[in-house]
Coordinates of C-alpha atoms in Angstrom, one line a residue:
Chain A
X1 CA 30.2 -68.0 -57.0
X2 CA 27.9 -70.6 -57.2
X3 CA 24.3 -70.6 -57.9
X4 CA 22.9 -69.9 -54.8
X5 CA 25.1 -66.9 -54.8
X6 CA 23.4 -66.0 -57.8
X7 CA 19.9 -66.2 -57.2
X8 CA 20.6 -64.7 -54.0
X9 CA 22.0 -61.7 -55.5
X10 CA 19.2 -61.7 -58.5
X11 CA 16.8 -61.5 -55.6
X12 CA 18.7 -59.1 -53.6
X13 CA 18.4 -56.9 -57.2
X14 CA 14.6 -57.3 -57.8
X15 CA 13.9 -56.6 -54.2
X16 CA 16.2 -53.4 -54.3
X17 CA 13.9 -52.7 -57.5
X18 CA 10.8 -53.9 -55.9
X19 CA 11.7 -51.0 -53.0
X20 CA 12.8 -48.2 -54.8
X21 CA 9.4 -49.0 -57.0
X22 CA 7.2 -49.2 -53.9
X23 CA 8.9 -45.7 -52.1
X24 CA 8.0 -43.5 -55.7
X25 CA 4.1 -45.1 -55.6
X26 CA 4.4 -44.2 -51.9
X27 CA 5.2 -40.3 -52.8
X28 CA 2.8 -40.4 -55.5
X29 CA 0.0 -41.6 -52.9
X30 CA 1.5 -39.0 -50.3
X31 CA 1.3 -36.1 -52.3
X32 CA -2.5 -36.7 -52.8
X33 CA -3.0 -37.7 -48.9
X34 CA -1.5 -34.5 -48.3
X35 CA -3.3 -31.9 -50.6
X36 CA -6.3 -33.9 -49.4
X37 CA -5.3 -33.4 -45.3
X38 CA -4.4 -29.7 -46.0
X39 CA -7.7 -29.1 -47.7
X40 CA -9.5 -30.4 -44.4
X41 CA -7.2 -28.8 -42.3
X42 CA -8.0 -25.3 -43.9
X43 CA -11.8 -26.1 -44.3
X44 CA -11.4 -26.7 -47.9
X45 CA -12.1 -29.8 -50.4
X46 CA -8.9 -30.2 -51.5
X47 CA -8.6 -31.8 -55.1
X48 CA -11.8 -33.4 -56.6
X49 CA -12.3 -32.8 -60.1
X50 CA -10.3 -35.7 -61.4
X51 CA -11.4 -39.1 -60.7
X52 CA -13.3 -40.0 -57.4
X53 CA -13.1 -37.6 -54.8
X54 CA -10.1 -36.3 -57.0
X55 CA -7.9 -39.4 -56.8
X56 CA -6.6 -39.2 -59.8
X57 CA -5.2 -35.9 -59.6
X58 CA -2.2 -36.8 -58.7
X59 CA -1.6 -39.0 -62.1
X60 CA -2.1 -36.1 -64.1
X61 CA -0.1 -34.0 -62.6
X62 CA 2.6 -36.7 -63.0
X63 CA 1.3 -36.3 -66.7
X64 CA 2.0 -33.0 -66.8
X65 CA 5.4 -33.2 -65.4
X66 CA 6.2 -35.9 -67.9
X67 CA 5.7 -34.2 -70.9
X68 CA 6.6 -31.0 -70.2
X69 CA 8.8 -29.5 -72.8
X70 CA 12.2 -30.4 -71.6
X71 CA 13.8 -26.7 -71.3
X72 CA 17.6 -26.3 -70.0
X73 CA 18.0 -22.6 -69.3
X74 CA 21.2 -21.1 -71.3
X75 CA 23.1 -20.0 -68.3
X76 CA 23.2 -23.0 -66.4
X77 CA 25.9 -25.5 -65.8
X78 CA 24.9 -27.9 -67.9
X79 CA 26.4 -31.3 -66.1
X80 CA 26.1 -30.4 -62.9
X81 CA 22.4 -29.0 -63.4
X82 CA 21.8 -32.2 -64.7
X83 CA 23.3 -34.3 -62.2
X84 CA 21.7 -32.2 -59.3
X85 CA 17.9 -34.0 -58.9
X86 CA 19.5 -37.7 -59.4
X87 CA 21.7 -36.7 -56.5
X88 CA 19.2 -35.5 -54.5
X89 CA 16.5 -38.1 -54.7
X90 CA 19.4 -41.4 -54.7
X91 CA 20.2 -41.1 -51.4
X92 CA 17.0 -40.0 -50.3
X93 CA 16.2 -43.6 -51.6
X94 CA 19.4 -45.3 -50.6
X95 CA 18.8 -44.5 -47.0
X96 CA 16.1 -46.9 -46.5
X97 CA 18.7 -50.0 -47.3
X98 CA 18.3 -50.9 -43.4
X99 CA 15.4 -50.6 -42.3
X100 CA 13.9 -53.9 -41.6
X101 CA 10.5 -54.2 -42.5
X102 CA 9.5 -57.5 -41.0
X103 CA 10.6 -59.8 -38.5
X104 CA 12.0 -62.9 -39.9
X105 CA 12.8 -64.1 -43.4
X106 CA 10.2 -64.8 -45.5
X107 CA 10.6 -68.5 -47.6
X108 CA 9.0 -67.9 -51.3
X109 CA 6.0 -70.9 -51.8
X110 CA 8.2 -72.6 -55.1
X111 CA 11.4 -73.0 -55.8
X112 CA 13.8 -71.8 -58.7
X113 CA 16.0 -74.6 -59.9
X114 CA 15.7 -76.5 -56.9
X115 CA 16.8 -73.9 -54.7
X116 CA 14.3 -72.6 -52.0
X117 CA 13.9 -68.3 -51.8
X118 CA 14.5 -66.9 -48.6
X119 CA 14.0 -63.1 -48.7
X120 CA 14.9 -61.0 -45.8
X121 CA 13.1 -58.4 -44.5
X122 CA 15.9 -55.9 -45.2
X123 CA 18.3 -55.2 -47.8
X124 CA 21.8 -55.2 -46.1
X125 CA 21.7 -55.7 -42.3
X126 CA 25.0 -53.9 -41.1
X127 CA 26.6 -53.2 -37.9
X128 CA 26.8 -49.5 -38.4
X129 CA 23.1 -49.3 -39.6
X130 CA 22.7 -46.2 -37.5
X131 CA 26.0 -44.2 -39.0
X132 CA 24.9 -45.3 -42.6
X133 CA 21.5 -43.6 -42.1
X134 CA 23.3 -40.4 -40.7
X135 CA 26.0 -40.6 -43.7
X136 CA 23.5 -41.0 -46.3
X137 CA 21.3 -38.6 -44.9
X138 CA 24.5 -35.9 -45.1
X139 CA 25.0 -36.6 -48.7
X140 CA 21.5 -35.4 -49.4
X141 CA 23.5 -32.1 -49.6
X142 CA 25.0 -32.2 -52.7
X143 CA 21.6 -32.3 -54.6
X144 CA 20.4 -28.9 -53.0
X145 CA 24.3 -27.6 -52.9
X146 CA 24.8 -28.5 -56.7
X147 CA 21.5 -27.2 -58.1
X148 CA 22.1 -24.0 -56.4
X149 CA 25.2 -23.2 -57.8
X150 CA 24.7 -24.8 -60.9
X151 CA 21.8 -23.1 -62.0
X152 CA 24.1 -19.9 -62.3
X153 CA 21.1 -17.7 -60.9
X154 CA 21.5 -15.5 -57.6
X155 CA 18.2 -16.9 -55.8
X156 CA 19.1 -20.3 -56.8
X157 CA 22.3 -19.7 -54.8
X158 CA 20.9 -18.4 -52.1
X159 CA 18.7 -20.7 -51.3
X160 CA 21.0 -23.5 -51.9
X161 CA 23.3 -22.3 -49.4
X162 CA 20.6 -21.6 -46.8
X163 CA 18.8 -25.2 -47.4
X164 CA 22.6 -27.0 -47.0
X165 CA 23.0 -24.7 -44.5
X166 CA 20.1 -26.0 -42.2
X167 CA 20.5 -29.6 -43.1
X168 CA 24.1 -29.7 -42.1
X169 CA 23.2 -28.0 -38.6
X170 CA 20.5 -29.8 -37.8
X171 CA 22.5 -33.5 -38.8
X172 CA 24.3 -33.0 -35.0
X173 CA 21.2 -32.7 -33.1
X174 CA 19.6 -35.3 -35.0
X175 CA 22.7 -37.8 -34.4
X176 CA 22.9 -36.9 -30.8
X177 CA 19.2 -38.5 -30.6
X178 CA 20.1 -41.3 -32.2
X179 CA 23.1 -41.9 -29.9
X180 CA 20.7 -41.8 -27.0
X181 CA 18.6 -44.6 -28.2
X182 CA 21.5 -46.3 -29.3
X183 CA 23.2 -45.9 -26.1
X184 CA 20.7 -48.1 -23.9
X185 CA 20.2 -51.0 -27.1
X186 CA 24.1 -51.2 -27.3
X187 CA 24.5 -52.2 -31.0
X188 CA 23.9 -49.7 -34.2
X189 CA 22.4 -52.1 -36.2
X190 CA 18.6 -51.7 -36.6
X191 CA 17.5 -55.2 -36.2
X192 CA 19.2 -55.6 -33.1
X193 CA 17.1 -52.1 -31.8
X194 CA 14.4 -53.4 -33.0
X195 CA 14.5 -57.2 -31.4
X196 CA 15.5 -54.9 -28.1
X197 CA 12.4 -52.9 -28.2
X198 CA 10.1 -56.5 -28.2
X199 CA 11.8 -58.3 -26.0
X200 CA 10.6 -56.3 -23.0
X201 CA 7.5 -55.2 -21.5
X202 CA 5.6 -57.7 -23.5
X203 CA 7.2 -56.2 -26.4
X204 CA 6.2 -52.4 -26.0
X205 CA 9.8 -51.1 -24.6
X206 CA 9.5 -48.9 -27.5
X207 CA 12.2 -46.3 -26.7
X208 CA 10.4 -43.4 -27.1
X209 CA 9.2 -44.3 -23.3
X210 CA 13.1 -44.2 -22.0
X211 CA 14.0 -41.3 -24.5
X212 CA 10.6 -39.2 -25.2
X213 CA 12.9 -36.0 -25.1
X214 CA 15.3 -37.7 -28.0
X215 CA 12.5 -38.8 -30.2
X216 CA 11.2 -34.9 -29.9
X217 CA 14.7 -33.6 -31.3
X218 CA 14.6 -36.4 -33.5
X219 CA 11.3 -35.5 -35.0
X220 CA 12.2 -31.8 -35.3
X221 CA 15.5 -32.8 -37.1
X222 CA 13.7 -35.1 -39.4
X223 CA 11.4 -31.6 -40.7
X224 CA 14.3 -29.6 -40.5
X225 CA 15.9 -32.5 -43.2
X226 CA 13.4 -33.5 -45.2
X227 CA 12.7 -29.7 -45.7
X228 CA 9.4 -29.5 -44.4
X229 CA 7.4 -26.8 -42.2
X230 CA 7.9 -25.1 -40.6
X231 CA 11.2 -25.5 -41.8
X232 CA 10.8 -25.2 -45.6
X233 CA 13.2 -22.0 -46.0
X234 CA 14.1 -23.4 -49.3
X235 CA 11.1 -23.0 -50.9
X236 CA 10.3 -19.2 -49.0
X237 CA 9.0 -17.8 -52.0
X238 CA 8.3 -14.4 -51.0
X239 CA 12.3 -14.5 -50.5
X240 CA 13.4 -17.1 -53.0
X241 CA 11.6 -17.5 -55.4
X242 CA 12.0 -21.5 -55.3
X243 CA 14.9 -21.2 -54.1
X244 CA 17.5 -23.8 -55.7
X245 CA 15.0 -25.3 -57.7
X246 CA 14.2 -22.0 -59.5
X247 CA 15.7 -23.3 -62.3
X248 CA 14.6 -25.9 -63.0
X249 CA 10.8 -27.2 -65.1
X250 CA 9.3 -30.4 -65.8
X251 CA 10.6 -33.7 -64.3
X252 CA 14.3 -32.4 -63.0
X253 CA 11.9 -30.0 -60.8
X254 CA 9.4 -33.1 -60.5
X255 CA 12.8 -35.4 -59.2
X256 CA 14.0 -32.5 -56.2
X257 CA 9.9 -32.6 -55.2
X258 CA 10.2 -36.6 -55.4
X259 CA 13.2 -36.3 -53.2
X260 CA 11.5 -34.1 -50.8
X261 CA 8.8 -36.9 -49.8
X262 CA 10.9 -39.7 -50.0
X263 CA 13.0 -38.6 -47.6
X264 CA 10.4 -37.3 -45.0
X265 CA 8.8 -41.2 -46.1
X266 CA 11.8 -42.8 -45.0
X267 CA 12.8 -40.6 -42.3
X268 CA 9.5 -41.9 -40.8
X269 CA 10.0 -45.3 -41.4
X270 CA 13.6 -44.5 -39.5
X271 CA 11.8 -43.1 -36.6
X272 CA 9.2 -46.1 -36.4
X273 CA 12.3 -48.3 -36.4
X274 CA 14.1 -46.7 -33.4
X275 CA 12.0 -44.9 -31.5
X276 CA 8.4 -46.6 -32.0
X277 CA 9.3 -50.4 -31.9
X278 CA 9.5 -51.0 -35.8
X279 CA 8.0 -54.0 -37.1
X280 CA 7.3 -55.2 -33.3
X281 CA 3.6 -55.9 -32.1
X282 CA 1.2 -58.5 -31.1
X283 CA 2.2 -62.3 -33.1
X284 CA 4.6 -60.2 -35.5
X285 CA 7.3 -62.7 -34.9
X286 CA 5.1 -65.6 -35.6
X287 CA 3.6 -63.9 -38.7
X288 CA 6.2 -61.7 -40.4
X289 CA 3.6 -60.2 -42.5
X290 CA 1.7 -58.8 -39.8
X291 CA 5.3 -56.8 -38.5
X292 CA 5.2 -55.1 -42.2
X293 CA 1.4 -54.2 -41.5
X294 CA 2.6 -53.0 -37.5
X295 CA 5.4 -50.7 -39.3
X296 CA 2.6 -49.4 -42.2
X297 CA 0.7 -48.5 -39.1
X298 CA 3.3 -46.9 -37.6
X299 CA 4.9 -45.0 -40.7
X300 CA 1.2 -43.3 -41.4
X301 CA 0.7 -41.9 -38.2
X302 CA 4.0 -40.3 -38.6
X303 CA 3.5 -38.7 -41.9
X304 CA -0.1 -37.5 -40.7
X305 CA 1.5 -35.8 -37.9
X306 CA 3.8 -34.5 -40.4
X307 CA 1.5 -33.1 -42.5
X308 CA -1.0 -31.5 -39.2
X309 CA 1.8 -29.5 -38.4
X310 CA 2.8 -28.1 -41.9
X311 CA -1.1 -27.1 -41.7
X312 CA -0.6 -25.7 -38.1
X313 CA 2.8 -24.0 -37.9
X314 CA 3.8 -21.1 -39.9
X315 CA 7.1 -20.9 -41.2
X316 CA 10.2 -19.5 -39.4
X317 CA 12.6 -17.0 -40.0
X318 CA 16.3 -18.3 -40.9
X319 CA 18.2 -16.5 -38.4
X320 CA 15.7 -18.1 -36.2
X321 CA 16.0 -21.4 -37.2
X322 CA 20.0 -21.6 -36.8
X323 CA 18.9 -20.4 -33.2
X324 CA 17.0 -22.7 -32.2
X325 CA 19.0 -25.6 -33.8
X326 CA 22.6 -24.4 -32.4
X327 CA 21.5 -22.9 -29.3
X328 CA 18.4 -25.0 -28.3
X329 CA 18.6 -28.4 -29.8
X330 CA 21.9 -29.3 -29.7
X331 CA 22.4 -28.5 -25.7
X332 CA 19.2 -30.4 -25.3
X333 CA 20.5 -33.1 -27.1
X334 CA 24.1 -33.6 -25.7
X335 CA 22.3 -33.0 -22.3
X336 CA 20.3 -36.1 -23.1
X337 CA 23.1 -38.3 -24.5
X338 CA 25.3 -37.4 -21.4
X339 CA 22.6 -37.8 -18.6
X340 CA 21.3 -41.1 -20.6
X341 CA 24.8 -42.6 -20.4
X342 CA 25.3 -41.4 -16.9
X343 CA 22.1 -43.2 -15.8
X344 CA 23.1 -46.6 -17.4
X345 CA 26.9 -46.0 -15.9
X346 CA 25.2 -46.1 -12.5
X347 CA 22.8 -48.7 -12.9
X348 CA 24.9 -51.5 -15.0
X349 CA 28.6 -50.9 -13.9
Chain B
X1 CA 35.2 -72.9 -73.6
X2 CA 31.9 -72.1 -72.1
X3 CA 30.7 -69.2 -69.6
X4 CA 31.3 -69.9 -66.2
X5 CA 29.6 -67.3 -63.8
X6 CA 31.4 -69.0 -60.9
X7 CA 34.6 -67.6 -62.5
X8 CA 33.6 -63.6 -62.5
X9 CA 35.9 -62.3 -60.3
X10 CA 33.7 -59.8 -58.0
X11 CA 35.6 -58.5 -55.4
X12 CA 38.7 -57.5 -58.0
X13 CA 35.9 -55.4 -60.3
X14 CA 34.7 -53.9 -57.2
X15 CA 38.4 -53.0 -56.8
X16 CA 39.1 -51.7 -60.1
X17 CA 35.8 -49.5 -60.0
X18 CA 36.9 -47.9 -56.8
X19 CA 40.5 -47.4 -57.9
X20 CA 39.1 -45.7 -60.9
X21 CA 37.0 -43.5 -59.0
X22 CA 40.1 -42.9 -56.5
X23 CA 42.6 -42.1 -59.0
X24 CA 40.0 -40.9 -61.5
X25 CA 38.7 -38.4 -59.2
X26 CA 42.5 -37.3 -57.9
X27 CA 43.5 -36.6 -61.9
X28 CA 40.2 -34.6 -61.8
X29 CA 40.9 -32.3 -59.0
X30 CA 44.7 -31.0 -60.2
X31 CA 43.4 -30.9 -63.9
X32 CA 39.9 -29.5 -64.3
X33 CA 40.3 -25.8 -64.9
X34 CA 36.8 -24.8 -62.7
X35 CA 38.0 -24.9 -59.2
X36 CA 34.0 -26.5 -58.4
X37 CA 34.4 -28.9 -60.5
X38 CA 37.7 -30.0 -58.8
X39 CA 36.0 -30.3 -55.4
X40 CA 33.5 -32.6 -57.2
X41 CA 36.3 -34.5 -58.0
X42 CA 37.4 -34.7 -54.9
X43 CA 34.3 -36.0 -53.6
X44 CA 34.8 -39.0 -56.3
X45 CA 38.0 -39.9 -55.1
X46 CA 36.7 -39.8 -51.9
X47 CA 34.0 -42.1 -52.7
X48 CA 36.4 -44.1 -53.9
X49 CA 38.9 -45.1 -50.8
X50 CA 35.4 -45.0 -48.7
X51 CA 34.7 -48.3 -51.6
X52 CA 37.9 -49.8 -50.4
X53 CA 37.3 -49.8 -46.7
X54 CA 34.0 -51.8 -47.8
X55 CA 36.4 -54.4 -49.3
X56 CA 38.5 -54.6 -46.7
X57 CA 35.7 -55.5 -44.4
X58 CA 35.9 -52.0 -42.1
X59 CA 32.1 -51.5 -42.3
X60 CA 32.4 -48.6 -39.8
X61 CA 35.4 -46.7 -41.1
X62 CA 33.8 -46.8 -44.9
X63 CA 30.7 -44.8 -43.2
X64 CA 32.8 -42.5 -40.5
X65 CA 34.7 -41.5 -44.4
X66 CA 31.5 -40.9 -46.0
X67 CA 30.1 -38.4 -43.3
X68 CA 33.3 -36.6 -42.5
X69 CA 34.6 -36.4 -45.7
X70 CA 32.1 -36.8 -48.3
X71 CA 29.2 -35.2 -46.2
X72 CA 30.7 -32.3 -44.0
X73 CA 34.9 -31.5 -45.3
X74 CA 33.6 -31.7 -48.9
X75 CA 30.7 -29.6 -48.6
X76 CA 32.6 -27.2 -46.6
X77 CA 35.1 -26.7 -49.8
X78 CA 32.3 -26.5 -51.8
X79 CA 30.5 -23.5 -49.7
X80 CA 34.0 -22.1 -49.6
X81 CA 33.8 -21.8 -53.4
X82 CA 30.6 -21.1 -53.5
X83 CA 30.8 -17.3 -50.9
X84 CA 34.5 -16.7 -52.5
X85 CA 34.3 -17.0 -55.6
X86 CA 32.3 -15.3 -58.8
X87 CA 29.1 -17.6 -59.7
X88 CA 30.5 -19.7 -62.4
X89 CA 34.6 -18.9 -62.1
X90 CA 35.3 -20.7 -64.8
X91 CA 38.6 -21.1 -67.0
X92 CA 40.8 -20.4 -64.7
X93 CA 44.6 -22.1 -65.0
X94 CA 45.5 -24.1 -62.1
X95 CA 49.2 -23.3 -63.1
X96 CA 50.8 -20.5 -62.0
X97 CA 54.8 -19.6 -63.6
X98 CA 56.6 -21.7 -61.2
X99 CA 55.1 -24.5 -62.3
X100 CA 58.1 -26.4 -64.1
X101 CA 59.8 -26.0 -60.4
X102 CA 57.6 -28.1 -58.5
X103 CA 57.6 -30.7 -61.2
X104 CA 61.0 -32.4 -60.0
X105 CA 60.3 -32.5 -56.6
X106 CA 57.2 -33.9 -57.0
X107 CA 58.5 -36.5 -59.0
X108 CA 60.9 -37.3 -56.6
X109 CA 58.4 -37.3 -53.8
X110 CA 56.2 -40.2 -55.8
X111 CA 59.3 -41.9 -56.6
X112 CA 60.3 -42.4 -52.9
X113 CA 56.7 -43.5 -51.9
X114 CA 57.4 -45.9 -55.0
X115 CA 60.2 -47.1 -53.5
X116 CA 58.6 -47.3 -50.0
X117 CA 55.9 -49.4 -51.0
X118 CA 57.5 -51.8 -52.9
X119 CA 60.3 -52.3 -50.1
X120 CA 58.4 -52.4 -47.1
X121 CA 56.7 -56.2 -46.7
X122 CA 53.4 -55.4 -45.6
X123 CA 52.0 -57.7 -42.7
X124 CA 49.1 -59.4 -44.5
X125 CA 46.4 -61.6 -42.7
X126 CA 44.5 -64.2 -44.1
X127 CA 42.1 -64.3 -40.8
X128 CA 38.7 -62.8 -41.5
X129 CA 37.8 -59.6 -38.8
X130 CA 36.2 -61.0 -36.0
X131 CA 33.5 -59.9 -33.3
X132 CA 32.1 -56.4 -33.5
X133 CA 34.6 -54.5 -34.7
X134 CA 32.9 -51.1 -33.9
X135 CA 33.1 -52.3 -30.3
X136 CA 36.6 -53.3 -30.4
X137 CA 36.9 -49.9 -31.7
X138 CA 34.7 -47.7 -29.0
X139 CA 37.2 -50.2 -26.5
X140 CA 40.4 -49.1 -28.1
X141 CA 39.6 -45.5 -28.2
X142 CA 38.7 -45.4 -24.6
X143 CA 41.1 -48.3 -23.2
X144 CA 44.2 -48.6 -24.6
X145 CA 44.4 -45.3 -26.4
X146 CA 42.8 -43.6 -24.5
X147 CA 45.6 -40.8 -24.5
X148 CA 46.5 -40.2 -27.8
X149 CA 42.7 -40.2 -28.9
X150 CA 42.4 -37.1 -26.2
X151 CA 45.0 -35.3 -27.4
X152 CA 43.6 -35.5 -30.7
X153 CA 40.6 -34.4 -29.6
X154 CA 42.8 -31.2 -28.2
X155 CA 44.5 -30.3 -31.5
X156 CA 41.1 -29.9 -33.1
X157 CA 39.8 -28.0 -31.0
X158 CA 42.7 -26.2 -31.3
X159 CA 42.7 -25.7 -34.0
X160 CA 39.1 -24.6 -34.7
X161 CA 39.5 -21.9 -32.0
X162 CA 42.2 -20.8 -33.6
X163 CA 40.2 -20.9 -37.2
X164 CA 37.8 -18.8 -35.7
X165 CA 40.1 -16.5 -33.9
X166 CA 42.1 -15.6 -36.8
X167 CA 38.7 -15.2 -38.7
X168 CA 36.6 -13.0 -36.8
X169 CA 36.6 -9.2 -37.6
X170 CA 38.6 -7.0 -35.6
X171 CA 35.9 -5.2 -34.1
X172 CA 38.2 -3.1 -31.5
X173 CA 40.7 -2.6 -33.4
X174 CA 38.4 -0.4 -35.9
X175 CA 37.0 1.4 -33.2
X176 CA 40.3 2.5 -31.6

């Protein structure tokens, strides 16, 4: 280990921080763009009492989470209840390790002992990137399974089984998309399916062009994960109560909310990555600041649409959703992989 | 003599992490009197041998072991628990009487793989993996083992039609 080993990896640290930091200010921000947008979308205000046009609303409530009495309900598990949240908002976070943000490396303006700072745009570029996102995405589980059961409460139960229950069905449908794309880039790692999609059609071969009906199943799987509507059984509360989070007050309830919007933040920045040409656009490889601004773009219109159709759809009915994931999605999907790989046997071999 | 940081051994901490989580987490499982609490164990050890793929450089294997085990076999033994069981089930022995029986042969059974490992010289390379190895892979599976990775494929379907078979309520039976 020498020194540039080690300011490589102190870098590689502070970036990881500087990340992590950046995703919880982004669920801060999209919890207030959110209560804003539904408040249009129902012809109401929406917050505005605290602060301007009430953007500050969203640090009291933070307040208010924070220091809330701390209460631990006698019946509970008390390791496992404890453990639960962190579980469910780490991988949440950990998923967004390979997403490259930007094009090329940016070089830092000084130097630190003599030794200039290259920082790349990602924080570990793998060969599997497209597994690990699927394999992180299936340990977001435990968080939901372990506050269920931990919680020692009948509802909580419930609804823990019912929430892994979706997530776990609709990981097959959701990999099957990916395959599709990955299928015509060749390579799982996300930088190379990014340089594929600018390096044709003037850098617009965004795959969701080639693979519109694998982006769709994509999208819906991305709801159906991150727990939004219309697929937000877990938090039914005519039938649940709050389902695995019953249980739980303060912060611990404020992390498994955290972990809801970070995942649905980096499930979009997944799906601008793949299917929408990531960091790519006009003089983004020239100016590797731009690509970050490209991806911003591409990441908000996401989460808008996102939030339209929580405003738009009502909720469905579990049975219903099982349905539609076993019996619709994941024909459509395999349909899509086979006839994708059929098309590229015929045209390349 | 002064601190060197070029002397921290990384890769053998790494090691000794993951070992601990591996045998850590396999103590757990056979020991902890809540049967939930040994399939969290499980999950640990798990964790752990997915740690030592990383160190060996099998980027893909490291994540096929976190999804199937970690993310779908695990969580299947825990929903098992979870519908079987009562909520909490806790204090339950793990030991039934013929305990004291089984302890021979299993001592017997870990001194022959004791005596396996030590004996058998294990082919070690110093070369570092090459190419794309999830390639090599996807051309192994469907080249030169093509075969036995179908008949694999067969046994588990198998033996989930089987699972289900055996599982499913015997409608026609009750109505006869």
């Amino acid at each position: 280990m020498d020194l540039e080993f080690i300011i490589s990896l102190i870098v590689q640290i502070v970036m990881i921080g500087v990340i992590a930091v950046a995703l919880m200010t982004a669920f801060a921000a999209m919890v207030m763009v959110e209560r804003k947008l539904l408040g249009r979308f129902t012809l109401r205000y929406g917050p505005n009492r605290v602060g301007k046009y009430g953007s500050l609303q969203i640090i009291a409530d933070m307040f208010k989470l924070f220091f809330k009495e701390e209460v631990i309900p006698g019946h509970v598990e008390r390791t496992v209840y404890l453990m639960a949240p962190g579980l469910a908002l780490v991988p949440a976070l950990m998923a967004f390790a390979v997403v490259p943000i930007a094009g090329a490396p940016f070089t830092l303006p000084f130097q630190i002992m003599g030794t200039p700072i290259t920082i790349n745009p990602w924080i570990a570029n793998v060969n599997v990137g497209v597994l690990y996102i699927l394999a992180i995405g299936s340990l977001g589980t435990y968080g939901v399974i372990l506050g269920g059961w931990s919680s020692n409460n009948k509802y909580s139960l419930l609804g823990g089984l019912r929430t892994s229950a979706q997530m776990l069905s609709y990981e097959l449908p959701m990999g099957l998309a990916m395959l599709s794309a990955i299928l015509i880039v060749g390579s799982m790692q996300l930088t190379n399916i990014v340089e594929f999609q600018a390096s044709y059609l003037g850098g617009f071969f965004w795959l969701i062009l080639v693979q519109p009906v694998a982006f769709i199943v994509f999208y819906i799987c991305a709801l159906a994960e991150a727990g939004r509507s219309p697929f937000d059984l877990p938090e039914t509360e005519n039938e649940l109560i709050a389902g695995f989070s019953t249980e739980y007050g303060g912060m611990k309830f404020g992390l498994f909310f955290a972990a809801e919007y970070v995942h649905m933040i980096v499930v979009s920045f997944i799906m601008a990555t793949v299917f929408l040409g990531g960091w790519s656009g006009p003089f983004a490889q020239q100016a590797p600041f731009l690509g970050i601004g490209y991806l911003l773009i591409k990441v908000a219109f996401i989460l808008f649409t996102m939030i339209w159709v929580r405003a738009s759809i009502p909720r469905v009915r579990f049975d219903k959703l099982m349905k539609f994931c076993w019996k619709f999605l994941l024909p459509v999907s395999i349909a899509n992989a086979a006839a994708t790989a059929l098309v590229l046997a015929v045209l390349f071999f | 003599m002064p601190f060197d940081p070029s002397q921290i051994p990384i890769v053998q901490i790494v090691f000794f992490v993951m070992t601990a989580c591996a045998i850590g987490g396999a103590i757990g499982v056979v020991s902890s009197p809540n049967l939930f609490h040994s399939a969290l164990y499980l999950v640990l050890s798990l964790f752990g041998v997915a740690g030592y793929y990383v160190l060996l450089s099998a980027g893909f294997l490291a994540v096929v072991q976190l999804m199937v085990y970690v993310g779908a076999i695990a969580i299947l033994i825990l929903f098992a628990i979870m519908f079987a069981r009562r909520l909490m089930g806790q204090g339950e022995n793990q030991n039934n009487q013929q305990w004291w029986l089984s302890l021979p042969i299993v001592m017997i059974l870990f001194a022959v793989l004791v005596g396996v490992v030590n004996t058998v010289s294990w082919p070690v390379s110093g070369a570092e993996p090459t190419g794309d190895t999830v390639m090599e892979l996807g051309h192994a599976f469907l080249g030169s083992y093509l075969i036995p990775f179908e008949v694999v494929s067969i046994l588990l379907s198998v033996a989930l039609i089987g699972g289900i078979f055996l599982a499913r309520e015997k409608v026609e039976a009750e109505e006869a």
